[in-house]
Amino acid sequence: MTRVAGLSAILAGMQYAETILDLVGRTPLVRIHRLTRDLGPADRQPMLLAKLEMLNPGGGYRCIFVMADKQSSEKQQLLRAYGAEVVLCPTNVAPESPESYYSVAARLARDIPGAFKPDQYWNQENPDAHERTTGPEIWEQTEGRVTHLVASVGTGGTITGIARALKARNPRIQVIGADPEGSVLSGDTARPYLTEGVGEDFLPGTYDPAVVDRWVRVSDRDAFAMARRVTREEGILAGGSCGTAMVAARDVVRDLTQAGAGGEAVVVVILPDTGRNYLSKVYNDEWMRANGLLATTGATTRVSELLADRHRAPDLPPVVVARTTDRVGDAIAVLQAYGISQLPVSEDAEGDAVVGLVGSISERGLLERAFRDPSLVGRTVGEVMDPPLPLVEASVTLDEAFALLSGGSPALVAVRGDRPAGVVTKLDFLEYLAHRPPRPA
Ligand SMILES: Cc1ncc(COP(=O)(O)O)c(C=O)c1O
């Protein structure tokens, strides 16, 4: 779509806006494809459209912004770049505290001659503006086909205004609020959380609870992981509260698809701000890890994935097991031929059941001993073997499996059902972790 330029520009035949204010609104809708691929066949899914409110321009009047100190440094820098003053207040104080950003803003508005406080939490212009503009835009952009609106909620102005405009045109439209865990809007007990711009510890006057048909409560961890997915998979650089909204949108898409009601539905999700505001937070692995929001690869990957992914010689069977009756010389030849360092030993000549595993041999141990006593190579494996390797279910995580290795054992036998599925050595762990970047939890 093209943006609508100011009238004077249209009359002149050229396409430009008279001022940056003429470019507020008319943000585009973009279809989301990849993020919902796992939620069922595409032809049974609702159409999911994201409204890129993040593309609205910022800046304008001389301003003093009073904000909580949990807000990202990018936001503070951005406001200062526009020439605004920024006053930071502590996040974790009650709204009525004289230190809270609500109280400080009120005081500044009172004390500075001619000051005007937009008062986003109580000023009805906030929901009214969305009722006049954003809501009708969504109606027109979807040709009235929108059936569900999903928005993360802070002041409530966005969801209240859009919902009023849409429900006036079609009362059956469902409105879904997305709220951080720890916000009272969806009825949770107030406690600190890291997602910025959404959730509250009080009910703002700009939010009308009657417009919300359903709430989805979203943790910081899920919101940030989803924001990163929106960026990587859809190419839309998304902030944390976009993640909150998208988690809820996916829930809605999943439920509609499973109920067989996806075909006709059009879900619009609001994406409020850009991930550029959170490069030092949501998009900074160190910050994410320091806040326990980025799981290590070991905590999210299963031993079975390591087995499936590791690079091995093409002719190497998944598990090689020596028999107690094999000659040590033959077992050493097998270790060398396949380039492996450990073999479980079975007393079971017929099958490879886990119960038959009675010992293990290692290349290093055998070679050292054979060097000192060459007659060893003619003896049986059963005579010289070491204790059995610890067994671990292939379904456990690498972290759980690695804990067993810290006991001093050089390797583990991964097990599926009553069969060994593979031998995993310390080196396998190291190689796997070195080549896999950490992924969001
Ligand atoms: C980053 C961000 N996301 C979402 C919202 C929620 O919008 P509303 O306050 O209209 O509920 C805000 C509000 O300022 C915000 O700053």
Short mmCIF file of C-alpha atoms and ligand atoms in Angstrom, two decimals, residues 71 75 120-121 126 130 152-159 196-198 200 206 240-242 272-273 277-278, ligand 1:
data_model
loop_
_atom_site.label_atom_id
_atom_site.label_comp_id
_atom_site.label_asym_id
_atom_site.label_seq_id
_atom_site.Cartn_x
_atom_site.Cartn_y
_atom_site.Cartn_z
CA GLN A 71 12.59 1.19 30.09
CA LYS A 75 14.18 4.56 24.27
CA GLN A 120 -2.10 8.65 28.59
CA TYR A 121 -3.63 6.61 31.41
CA ASN A 126 -6.16 8.01 23.80
CA HIS A 130 -7.83 4.63 18.08
CA SER A 152 -1.15 -6.42 24.10
CA VAL A 153 -2.50 -3.95 26.64
CA GLY A 154 -0.84 -1.12 28.58
CA THR A 155 -2.97 1.98 28.95
CA GLY A 156 -5.67 -0.01 27.16
CA GLY A 157 -6.18 2.86 24.72
CA THR A 158 -5.34 0.79 21.66
CA ILE A 159 -7.50 -2.23 22.45
CA GLU A 196 7.94 -2.93 28.56
CA GLY A 197 4.87 -0.90 27.67
CA VAL A 198 2.24 -3.49 28.56
CA GLU A 200 -0.23 -2.54 34.71
CA THR A 206 -8.29 4.63 29.30
CA GLY A 240 8.89 -7.35 23.49
CA SER A 241 5.21 -6.40 23.59
CA CYS A 242 4.89 -7.58 19.96
CA PRO A 272 3.21 -1.80 18.70
CA ASP A 273 6.92 -1.08 18.52
CA ASN A 277 14.31 -0.22 21.00
CA TYR A 278 15.54 -3.42 22.62
C1 LIG B 1 5.87 -0.90 23.61
C2 LIG B 1 4.40 -0.83 23.86
N1 LIG B 1 3.62 -1.87 23.55
C3 LIG B 1 2.30 -1.84 23.79
C4 LIG B 1 1.67 -0.75 24.35
C5 LIG B 1 0.20 -0.86 24.67
O1 LIG B 1 -0.65 0.05 24.09
P1 LIG B 1 -1.82 0.72 24.93
O2 LIG B 1 -1.17 1.62 25.95
O3 LIG B 1 -2.62 1.48 23.96
O4 LIG B 1 -2.60 -0.36 25.61
C6 LIG B 1 2.46 0.38 24.67
C7 LIG B 1 1.86 1.57 25.25
O5 LIG B 1 2.45 2.60 25.42
C8 LIG B 1 3.86 0.32 24.44
O6 LIG B 1 4.67 1.33 24.79
#
